[in-house]
XYZ file of C-alpha atoms in Angstrom:
659
model
C 82.887 147.470 -1.622
C 85.511 144.961 -0.983
C 87.378 147.440 1.088
C 84.220 148.228 3.087
C 83.703 144.594 3.923
C 87.064 144.259 5.588
C 85.905 145.860 8.851
C 83.132 143.253 9.147
C 85.633 140.406 9.293
C 86.600 141.132 12.883
C 82.998 140.534 14.040
C 83.793 136.979 15.213
C 86.062 138.637 17.781
C 83.163 139.737 20.032
C 81.571 136.319 19.600
C 84.709 134.669 20.853
C 84.766 137.063 23.790
C 81.163 136.213 24.606
C 81.968 132.538 24.452
C 84.941 133.092 26.727
C 82.816 135.099 29.161
C 80.171 132.383 29.182
C 82.843 129.794 29.795
C 84.268 131.887 32.654
C 80.803 132.242 34.149
C 80.338 128.511 33.949
C 83.691 127.878 35.520
C 83.518 130.720 38.073
C 81.481 128.746 40.643
C 84.101 126.010 40.603
C 86.474 127.712 43.025
C 83.631 128.111 45.520
C 82.696 124.486 45.153
C 86.290 123.425 45.567
C 86.534 125.587 48.651
C 83.430 124.042 50.127
C 84.614 120.574 49.261
C 87.953 121.362 50.840
C 86.155 122.535 53.986
C 84.134 119.325 54.068
C 87.253 117.291 53.568
C 88.525 118.714 56.844
C 85.417 117.252 58.541
C 84.648 113.674 57.604
C 81.442 113.749 59.683
C 80.042 117.088 58.452
C 76.633 115.717 57.426
C 75.998 113.894 60.740
C 76.793 116.951 62.848
C 74.511 119.099 60.671
C 71.662 116.645 61.146
C 72.191 116.557 64.925
C 72.584 120.272 65.616
C 70.662 121.938 62.774
C 67.962 119.589 61.463
C 65.743 122.515 60.406
C 68.560 124.186 58.459
C 69.291 120.929 56.657
C 65.682 120.487 55.643
C 65.266 124.089 54.469
C 68.796 124.273 52.998
C 69.546 127.381 55.046
C 73.077 128.471 55.978
C 74.369 127.411 59.358
C 74.854 130.330 61.814
C 78.445 131.148 62.643
C 79.653 130.215 66.083
C 81.809 133.256 66.901
C 81.453 136.982 66.329
C 83.981 137.038 63.488
C 83.825 134.548 60.611
C 86.108 131.552 61.112
C 84.729 128.821 58.847
C 87.233 126.080 59.677
C 87.085 126.746 63.404
C 83.273 126.889 63.388
C 83.031 123.591 61.528
C 85.393 121.781 63.920
C 83.671 123.247 66.983
C 80.230 122.240 65.691
C 81.498 118.733 64.994
C 82.823 118.431 68.537
C 79.588 119.873 69.959
C 77.507 117.424 67.932
C 79.374 114.462 69.415
C 78.846 115.850 72.918
C 75.119 116.306 72.286
C 74.824 112.827 70.814
C 76.608 111.007 73.678
C 75.676 113.152 76.696
C 72.217 114.569 75.896
C 70.411 112.498 73.298
C 71.190 109.271 75.153
C 68.649 110.202 77.845
C 66.475 112.815 76.087
C 65.347 110.534 73.262
C 63.945 108.046 75.783
C 60.915 110.282 76.422
C 60.856 112.855 73.572
C 61.861 113.292 69.939
C 61.291 117.029 69.753
C 64.351 118.653 68.095
C 63.533 122.039 69.622
C 65.343 121.134 72.847
C 68.626 120.475 71.052
C 68.160 123.649 69.011
C 67.726 125.658 72.215
C 70.904 124.180 73.669
C 72.822 125.022 70.491
C 71.494 128.582 70.648
C 72.701 128.904 74.255
C 76.114 127.501 73.335
C 76.478 129.992 70.480
C 75.594 132.890 72.776
C 78.109 131.703 75.410
C 80.843 131.196 72.778
C 80.481 134.744 71.481
C 80.678 136.197 74.978
C 83.762 134.093 75.715
C 85.381 135.341 72.519
C 84.934 138.956 73.609
C 86.247 138.216 77.081
C 89.226 136.228 75.797
C 90.448 139.274 73.891
C 90.968 141.029 77.225
C 92.948 138.202 78.855
C 96.712 138.473 79.215
C 97.515 135.130 77.594
C 101.244 135.854 77.558
C 101.464 136.123 81.320
C 99.084 133.204 81.797
C 100.997 130.730 79.635
C 104.554 131.871 80.321
C 104.326 132.696 84.027
C 101.274 131.178 85.725
C 101.020 127.814 83.938
C 104.744 126.934 84.364
C 104.440 127.730 88.063
C 101.420 125.413 88.431
C 103.188 122.597 86.587
C 106.379 123.050 88.588
C 104.430 122.876 91.844
C 102.724 119.699 90.613
C 106.104 118.058 89.943
C 107.558 119.130 93.284
C 104.574 118.034 95.361
C 104.231 114.688 93.594
C 107.902 113.823 94.075
C 107.784 114.941 97.672
C 104.716 112.771 98.282
C 106.382 109.798 96.584
C 109.405 110.143 98.861
C 107.245 110.151 101.991
C 105.263 106.997 101.187
C 105.814 104.202 103.756
C 108.095 106.314 105.919
C 107.854 107.472 109.516
C 106.773 110.901 108.281
C 103.546 109.554 106.740
C 102.805 106.066 108.092
C 99.816 104.154 106.680
C 99.176 106.796 104.011
C 99.038 106.579 100.238
C 100.595 108.907 97.748
C 97.134 110.303 96.940
C 96.440 111.299 100.540
C 99.883 112.856 100.969
C 99.500 114.779 97.710
C 96.070 116.033 98.782
C 97.650 117.315 101.977
C 100.187 119.257 99.919
C 97.582 120.569 97.433
C 94.188 120.582 99.169
C 91.213 121.263 96.912
C 87.510 121.397 97.746
C 86.540 119.241 94.760
C 88.607 116.294 96.057
C 87.950 116.624 99.768
C 85.309 113.884 100.212
C 85.549 111.947 96.982
C 82.837 111.871 94.343
C 80.210 113.836 96.305
C 82.409 116.870 96.866
C 83.568 116.727 93.248
C 80.015 116.861 91.883
C 79.074 119.612 94.318
C 82.070 121.698 93.265
C 81.278 121.301 89.564
C 77.625 122.159 90.189
C 78.478 125.412 91.966
C 81.070 126.263 89.327
C 78.583 125.656 86.512
C 75.987 127.816 88.235
C 78.466 130.702 88.510
C 79.469 130.345 84.864
C 75.834 130.453 83.746
C 75.155 133.452 85.964
C 77.809 135.423 84.114
C 77.325 134.126 80.580
C 73.615 133.350 80.219
C 71.155 136.057 79.259
C 69.312 137.424 82.278
C 65.918 136.188 81.175
C 67.048 132.631 80.690
C 69.055 132.582 83.910
C 66.050 133.741 85.910
C 64.104 130.712 84.666
C 64.726 127.960 87.205
C 63.894 125.214 84.755
C 66.363 126.426 82.128
C 69.076 127.209 84.665
C 68.859 123.865 86.494
C 68.638 121.835 83.338
C 71.610 123.526 81.640
C 73.581 123.437 84.888
C 73.121 119.683 85.345
C 74.014 119.024 81.719
C 77.139 121.164 81.980
C 78.142 119.812 85.395
C 77.342 116.106 85.478
C 77.565 115.201 81.830
C 80.069 117.442 80.098
C 82.538 118.794 82.677
C 82.742 115.696 84.846
C 82.971 113.408 81.829
C 85.789 115.454 80.346
C 87.637 115.564 83.671
C 87.420 111.783 84.019
C 88.812 111.286 80.528
C 91.504 113.970 80.570
C 92.964 112.819 83.901
C 93.660 109.296 82.655
C 97.430 108.678 82.405
C 96.968 107.118 78.984
C 95.217 110.280 77.777
C 98.127 112.397 79.020
C 100.565 110.199 77.090
C 98.361 110.537 74.001
C 98.328 114.345 74.317
C 102.136 114.383 74.583
C 102.430 112.267 71.429
C 100.027 114.575 69.571
C 101.783 117.770 70.617
C 105.207 116.324 69.734
C 104.073 114.621 66.537
C 106.719 116.435 64.464
C 109.600 114.902 66.445
C 110.006 111.668 64.537
C 113.121 109.467 64.830
C 115.778 110.932 62.529
C 119.022 109.939 64.270
C 119.408 106.176 63.831
C 122.472 106.036 66.090
C 120.599 107.632 68.960
C 117.603 105.340 68.474
C 119.887 102.303 68.577
C 121.533 103.813 71.653
C 118.127 103.997 73.366
C 117.174 100.467 72.312
C 120.322 99.031 73.854
C 119.650 100.985 77.043
C 116.083 99.655 77.173
C 117.348 96.081 76.785
C 119.843 96.718 79.560
C 117.092 97.979 81.861
C 114.908 94.965 81.151
C 117.809 92.591 81.845
C 118.648 94.340 85.111
C 114.978 94.229 86.147
C 114.872 90.484 85.508
C 118.061 89.925 87.496
C 116.784 92.049 90.361
C 113.498 90.152 90.395
C 115.427 86.880 90.625
C 117.502 88.320 93.461
C 114.357 89.324 95.336
C 112.907 85.859 94.775
C 115.991 84.362 96.392
C 115.466 86.613 99.416
C 111.848 85.632 99.941
C 112.791 83.120 102.663
C 115.188 83.989 105.445
C 115.535 82.833 109.054
C 112.964 80.113 109.162
C 110.869 81.126 106.167
C 109.934 84.697 107.094
C 109.136 86.583 103.890
C 110.461 89.978 102.924
C 107.914 92.584 101.856
C 108.517 94.115 98.427
C 107.643 97.721 97.705
C 106.049 98.888 94.442
C 109.286 100.412 93.296
C 110.993 96.962 93.381
C 113.040 97.985 96.389
C 113.367 95.472 99.259
C 111.749 96.766 102.431
C 112.522 94.736 105.574
C 109.740 95.455 108.012
C 111.110 93.531 111.049
C 113.764 95.413 113.023
C 114.760 92.281 115.002
C 115.437 90.495 111.749
C 117.743 93.268 110.580
C 119.592 93.288 113.919
C 120.079 89.516 113.737
C 121.512 89.771 110.223
C 123.937 92.520 111.271
C 125.079 90.553 114.341
C 125.754 87.455 112.255
C 127.748 89.464 109.745
C 129.762 91.139 112.499
C 130.596 87.854 114.231
C 131.674 86.321 110.909
C 134.022 89.202 110.158
C 135.544 89.122 113.646
C 136.111 85.382 113.424
C 137.924 85.757 110.106
C 140.113 88.529 111.494
C 140.980 86.410 114.528
C 142.170 83.512 112.359
C 144.077 85.629 109.861
C 145.767 87.893 112.418
C 149.570 88.131 111.925
C 152.105 87.550 114.684
C 153.326 91.131 114.515
C 149.813 92.409 115.217
C 149.755 90.707 118.625
C 150.855 92.535 121.756
C 153.922 90.429 122.523
C 157.637 90.293 121.836
C 159.004 88.082 119.068
C 162.630 87.647 120.106
C 163.713 85.425 117.223
C 162.318 87.823 114.620
C 163.941 90.757 116.379
C 167.307 88.994 116.483
C 167.176 88.240 112.796
C 166.295 91.837 111.858
C 169.056 93.240 114.108
C 171.554 90.862 112.550
C 170.653 92.209 109.085
C 168.851 89.209 107.660
C 165.685 89.450 105.616
C 162.301 89.896 107.270
C 160.198 86.744 107.274
C 156.679 86.472 105.973
C 153.914 86.893 108.487
C 152.720 83.619 109.909
C 155.808 81.600 108.779
C 158.760 80.177 110.708
C 161.819 82.443 110.252
C 164.711 80.811 108.318
C 168.026 80.258 110.091
C 170.705 82.937 109.722
C 173.351 82.262 107.038
C 176.256 82.133 109.461
C 174.688 79.535 111.772
C 175.577 75.877 111.412
C 173.214 72.956 111.743
C 174.493 72.222 115.273
C 174.407 75.840 116.385
C 172.418 77.217 119.223
C 169.712 78.528 116.897
C 168.388 75.056 116.265
C 168.264 74.297 119.975
C 166.550 77.560 120.627
C 164.014 76.843 117.899
C 163.237 73.430 119.372
C 163.024 74.725 122.937
C 160.681 77.594 122.020
C 157.122 76.884 123.176
C 154.363 76.808 120.563
C 152.191 79.280 122.407
C 153.066 82.922 123.020
C 153.465 84.062 126.588
C 152.397 87.653 127.053
C 155.012 89.918 128.521
C 154.632 92.882 130.814
C 156.985 94.885 128.654
C 155.723 97.021 125.850
C 155.672 95.211 122.487
C 158.644 95.863 120.294
C 157.694 95.584 116.645
C 159.360 96.740 113.465
C 156.823 96.150 110.688
C 158.667 96.401 107.383
C 156.452 94.095 105.355
C 155.525 96.349 102.453
C 156.065 96.582 98.727
C 159.152 98.770 98.915
C 160.867 96.344 101.277
C 159.958 93.456 98.974
C 161.716 95.227 96.131
C 164.734 96.072 98.278
C 165.218 92.625 99.834
C 167.097 90.984 96.915
C 169.604 93.833 96.896
C 169.999 93.679 100.694
C 170.408 89.906 100.558
C 173.035 90.211 97.846
C 174.877 92.953 99.707
C 174.827 91.050 102.990
C 176.052 87.839 101.366
C 178.801 89.689 99.518
C 179.901 91.462 102.676
C 179.941 88.189 104.574
C 182.002 86.455 101.893
C 184.362 89.397 101.705
C 185.043 89.336 105.393
C 185.782 85.600 105.306
C 188.233 85.855 102.317
C 191.928 86.212 102.984
C 193.716 89.488 102.380
C 194.690 90.255 98.819
C 192.102 87.987 97.179
C 189.420 89.934 95.221
C 185.764 89.318 95.871
C 183.325 87.793 93.385
C 181.273 91.055 93.214
C 184.362 93.035 92.151
C 185.166 90.524 89.441
C 181.528 90.714 88.127
C 181.546 94.528 88.021
C 184.854 94.619 86.239
C 183.898 92.028 83.644
C 180.234 93.189 82.910
C 180.044 95.550 79.852
C 176.302 96.239 80.206
C 176.647 99.918 81.132
C 178.942 100.717 78.221
C 176.704 98.952 75.706
C 173.627 100.793 76.983
C 175.366 104.148 76.643
C 176.500 103.280 73.119
C 173.026 102.101 72.002
C 171.379 105.191 73.522
C 173.706 107.480 71.619
C 173.039 105.671 68.342
C 169.247 105.890 68.921
C 169.453 109.619 69.727
C 171.300 110.288 66.456
C 169.415 108.020 64.051
C 165.878 107.233 65.338
C 164.949 110.068 67.706
C 164.824 112.942 65.159
C 162.279 111.188 62.915
C 160.092 110.112 65.810
C 160.031 113.525 67.454
C 159.389 115.204 64.127
C 156.383 112.983 63.345
C 155.086 113.470 66.886
C 155.222 117.249 66.599
C 153.557 117.191 63.199
C 150.707 114.867 64.201
C 150.002 116.310 67.641
C 150.695 120.019 67.216
C 150.998 121.238 63.646
C 148.045 119.354 62.087
C 145.539 120.248 64.889
C 146.751 123.841 64.831
C 146.266 123.965 61.054
C 142.768 122.532 61.362
C 141.893 125.109 64.008
C 143.231 127.887 61.826
C 141.174 126.633 58.864
C 138.000 126.600 60.958
C 138.784 130.059 62.294
C 139.444 131.475 58.833
C 136.235 129.903 57.504
C 134.310 131.439 60.374
C 135.855 134.837 59.764
C 134.994 134.635 56.059
C 131.342 133.767 56.760
C 131.060 136.170 59.686
C 129.894 139.224 57.679
C 127.097 137.214 56.065
C 125.984 135.827 59.437
C 126.095 139.279 61.026
C 123.944 140.600 58.191
C 121.388 137.808 58.662
C 121.259 138.379 62.409
C 120.829 142.123 61.931
C 117.967 141.546 59.488
C 116.279 139.139 61.898
C 116.645 141.560 64.802
C 115.334 144.399 62.666
C 112.269 142.315 61.740
C 111.690 141.361 65.379
C 111.822 144.924 66.660
C 109.726 146.375 63.831
C 107.069 143.704 63.261
C 106.544 142.233 66.740
C 105.007 144.138 69.605
C 106.789 144.409 72.919
C 104.947 142.600 75.761
C 104.132 144.253 79.030
C 106.146 141.739 81.062
C 109.872 141.113 80.885
C 112.013 138.040 81.547
C 109.257 135.771 80.279
C 111.635 132.827 80.008
C 112.236 132.563 83.761
C 109.200 130.388 84.454
C 110.053 128.031 81.587
C 113.638 127.596 82.803
C 112.495 126.808 86.340
C 109.982 124.273 85.040
C 112.536 122.524 82.807
C 115.039 122.417 85.671
C 112.482 120.750 87.934
C 111.203 118.319 85.292
C 114.625 116.893 84.352
C 116.568 117.463 87.605
C 119.112 119.546 85.670
C 120.727 121.113 88.715
C 121.111 117.740 90.437
C 122.453 116.005 87.316
C 125.146 118.556 86.489
C 125.296 121.317 89.119
C 128.495 122.883 87.748
C 127.139 123.487 84.251
C 123.743 124.644 85.513
C 125.289 127.122 87.957
C 127.533 128.534 85.257
C 124.506 128.879 82.979
C 122.504 130.681 85.646
C 125.320 132.981 86.764
C 127.127 133.775 83.519
C 125.546 132.230 80.426
C 121.950 133.352 80.438
C 122.532 136.843 81.957
C 124.961 137.549 79.103
C 122.430 136.402 76.489
C 119.723 138.365 78.263
C 121.848 141.522 78.185
C 122.548 141.211 74.459
C 119.054 140.296 73.237
C 116.574 140.305 76.105
C 114.019 142.456 74.298
C 114.071 140.234 71.212
C 113.589 137.123 73.362
C 110.522 138.604 75.057
C 109.023 139.626 71.723
C 109.603 136.145 70.241
C 108.021 134.401 73.237
C 104.993 136.690 73.110
C 104.687 136.059 69.375
C 104.818 132.317 70.085
C 101.886 132.620 72.495
C 99.817 134.455 69.876
C 100.721 131.754 67.364
C 99.457 129.094 69.785
C 96.007 130.722 69.733
C 95.900 131.222 65.965
C 92.971 129.698 64.075
C 94.920 126.801 62.470
C 96.304 125.786 65.850
C 92.895 125.925 67.523
C 91.486 123.732 64.755
C 94.314 121.270 65.344
C 93.623 121.213 69.114
C 89.924 120.507 68.609
C 90.695 117.790 66.075
C 93.174 116.143 68.453
C 90.647 116.244 71.289
C 87.893 114.832 69.100
C 90.091 111.999 67.867
C 91.255 111.236 71.377
C 87.747 111.119 72.848
C 86.150 109.499 69.809
C 88.682 107.448 67.844
C 85.738 106.028 65.912
C 83.147 108.773 65.196
C 80.434 106.171 64.704
C 81.017 104.737 68.208
C 79.351 106.390 71.167
C 82.187 106.066 73.659
C 85.945 105.530 73.218
C 86.954 101.949 73.762
C 89.341 101.247 76.662
C 92.826 100.454 75.474
C 94.788 97.443 76.615
C 97.786 97.444 78.913
C 100.194 96.755 76.067
C 98.838 99.680 74.039
C 99.083 102.056 76.995
C 102.641 100.944 77.738
C 103.585 101.425 74.105
C 102.087 104.951 74.107
C 103.998 105.817 77.276
C 107.325 104.644 75.837
C 106.657 106.528 72.608
C 105.954 109.695 74.618
C 109.250 109.230 76.465
C 111.140 108.876 73.185
C 109.529 112.027 71.761
C 110.428 113.997 74.880
C 114.065 112.978 74.467
C 114.017 113.991 70.788
C 112.934 117.524 71.682
C 116.164 118.047 73.639
C 119.213 119.001 71.544
C 121.938 116.353 71.434
C 124.663 118.489 73.130
C 122.366 119.205 76.086
C 121.458 115.516 76.379
C 125.129 114.568 76.555
C 125.945 117.289 79.085
C 123.142 116.609 81.569
C 122.301 112.924 80.989
C 125.789 111.580 80.354
C 126.965 108.816 78.055
C 124.827 106.051 79.557
C 121.554 105.469 77.734
C 119.902 104.275 80.930
C 120.200 107.805 82.327
C 118.485 109.195 79.227
C 115.543 106.823 79.569
C 115.290 107.436 83.313
C 115.187 111.202 82.727
C 112.299 110.803 80.268
C 110.497 108.430 82.627
C 110.856 110.869 85.516
C 109.413 113.666 83.368
C 106.182 111.665 82.800
C 105.892 109.963 86.182
C 103.960 112.809 87.937
C 101.198 112.425 85.310
C 100.735 108.668 85.780
C 98.381 109.002 88.774
C 94.753 109.871 88.039
C 93.933 111.379 91.445
C 96.972 113.672 91.328
C 96.050 114.630 87.768
C 92.627 115.717 89.027
C 94.292 118.175 91.378
C 96.177 119.606 88.423
C 93.052 119.836 86.227
C 90.941 121.590 88.861
C 93.699 124.034 89.766
C 94.224 124.841 86.074
C 90.455 125.253 85.619
C 90.295 127.694 88.536
C 93.230 129.619 87.106
C 91.650 129.862 83.643
C 88.240 130.947 84.917
C 89.819 133.548 87.202
C 91.308 135.192 84.103
C 88.334 134.850 81.744
C 85.498 135.262 84.274
C 86.914 137.238 87.194
C 83.364 137.836 88.522
C 83.321 134.255 89.792
C 86.123 135.050 92.246
C 85.111 138.344 93.898
C 87.994 138.239 96.380
C 90.447 138.870 93.499
C 88.902 142.194 92.543
């Protein structure tokens, strides 16, 4: 009996399993709850957007319909949040004044969902690689070129009495900006009508009431409002800071280098402003006109001619007073006699000294006193021997010594040695120099030359050999890593239809930073030899990587990040209806921060090669890269051209001439 009871002892085992199963069932919903809570944590205003867009679903606790054809929970939540803010600020502001029926908002949400699903299907057929790597860089490059060309023509004879906006419109004419606000609204209205014709269901499009109402909402409230906000220069600077948010200051030396350059620019601007203030009055109080670029612009031609004439007369007067006697077209007999006799040449403008052989009662003194003070021009050609130069200055002491020694030698009686001979015979300088040089060559020179050879040849050569040997030792490992990376690229990534996808990016970067103008030698070598060699070795891998980068840009996490950035830019405070206008100091700070982030994206060796060692050139390069986006009217040209380009790819039916 006791043995038969032993099998009953394990009965608590199933009870423990049941308890564990019950505990697992109790804890099994927790991952779902944590997932939902995590999804809500991505959207701080999830409850408000649900109440605005889906009030019936909130009341009945029904699931919210998905926005796209395929399930993307994070993307749907962010898109609904953005749509709720648009409905709140652009639709409910006027609809709630005469009705509180939520059916109207529900109908609009239903239309938006239908349009989003159709756009998703159409976007899968778009060649995004060619659009982003070939078409968009070309549009941006043309924007930079036309803006800089328009800025160069302002206040010139080529475009008198025109602004940069009018010149830019002449270079990039667009129907939306032809007659100001009226043409812009008319363009957006026609564009919205064509979009609805393609995307709306046929029954709803045939209804005039639905079509007109949705068209006016899309045109006047949504599209035009977004265009007005996105074309602000401050918004462009904000977008640059958001896209380059990962490029934080890591190199303290370079940041200090930029700070010193900024201080230098501010100091130079203050000095130039003071200089312009000193030039405000000239010739009886006439003021000089100052251009926006802080460059003096003298409008009066007579005033410029007067200034040049005064400067010319002043220079001629100084030359007339400082002109040397030898430069005049006349004969200087006393100077010529002295030079023929072998005496030293006098300084220009001074009275020549008497020759050494002449006495005080000689004829030279009478001639000097009888010579008139003024020069009488002669009909003969001027005879001049200009020898007043540095070599003659160095040679004159030796000539003077030789002439004096020769004169004394000729006057001495025969058999008496000259003073120069006695000095040469008694001076042991040459012998001592030879002796000291020999001692130095034997004792000091070997050690000095040995240390020089060691420090300047042997140590650098040894360091180079160490680097070379280290490279050769690590070369097999690096070759293996490169081969694995290339194998992964060619096996995992698909080959794009286009080739040489980097060409448009290189042309855009060259135009943005003036690379060819800053260092033409290096850029030409890169174009002719550097990049063709790299393209020959790994051109296929480069195309595959660029195409993979485009697909990564349109991945779900990136799209969520774009929508979040746009929502935070348009609505910094979700509870506020409209974004508050920022002050001038805040906008200037955002612009400078965008310039710094642009410089951080460039590798340090490339910055040094193209921008040089002066920090002012670095800051000017960054400023020039953002300057074409600091004009709202010119930014509107860019936005409308980009919108036309995008719709021509997604909705080609709108542009029948491209079929």
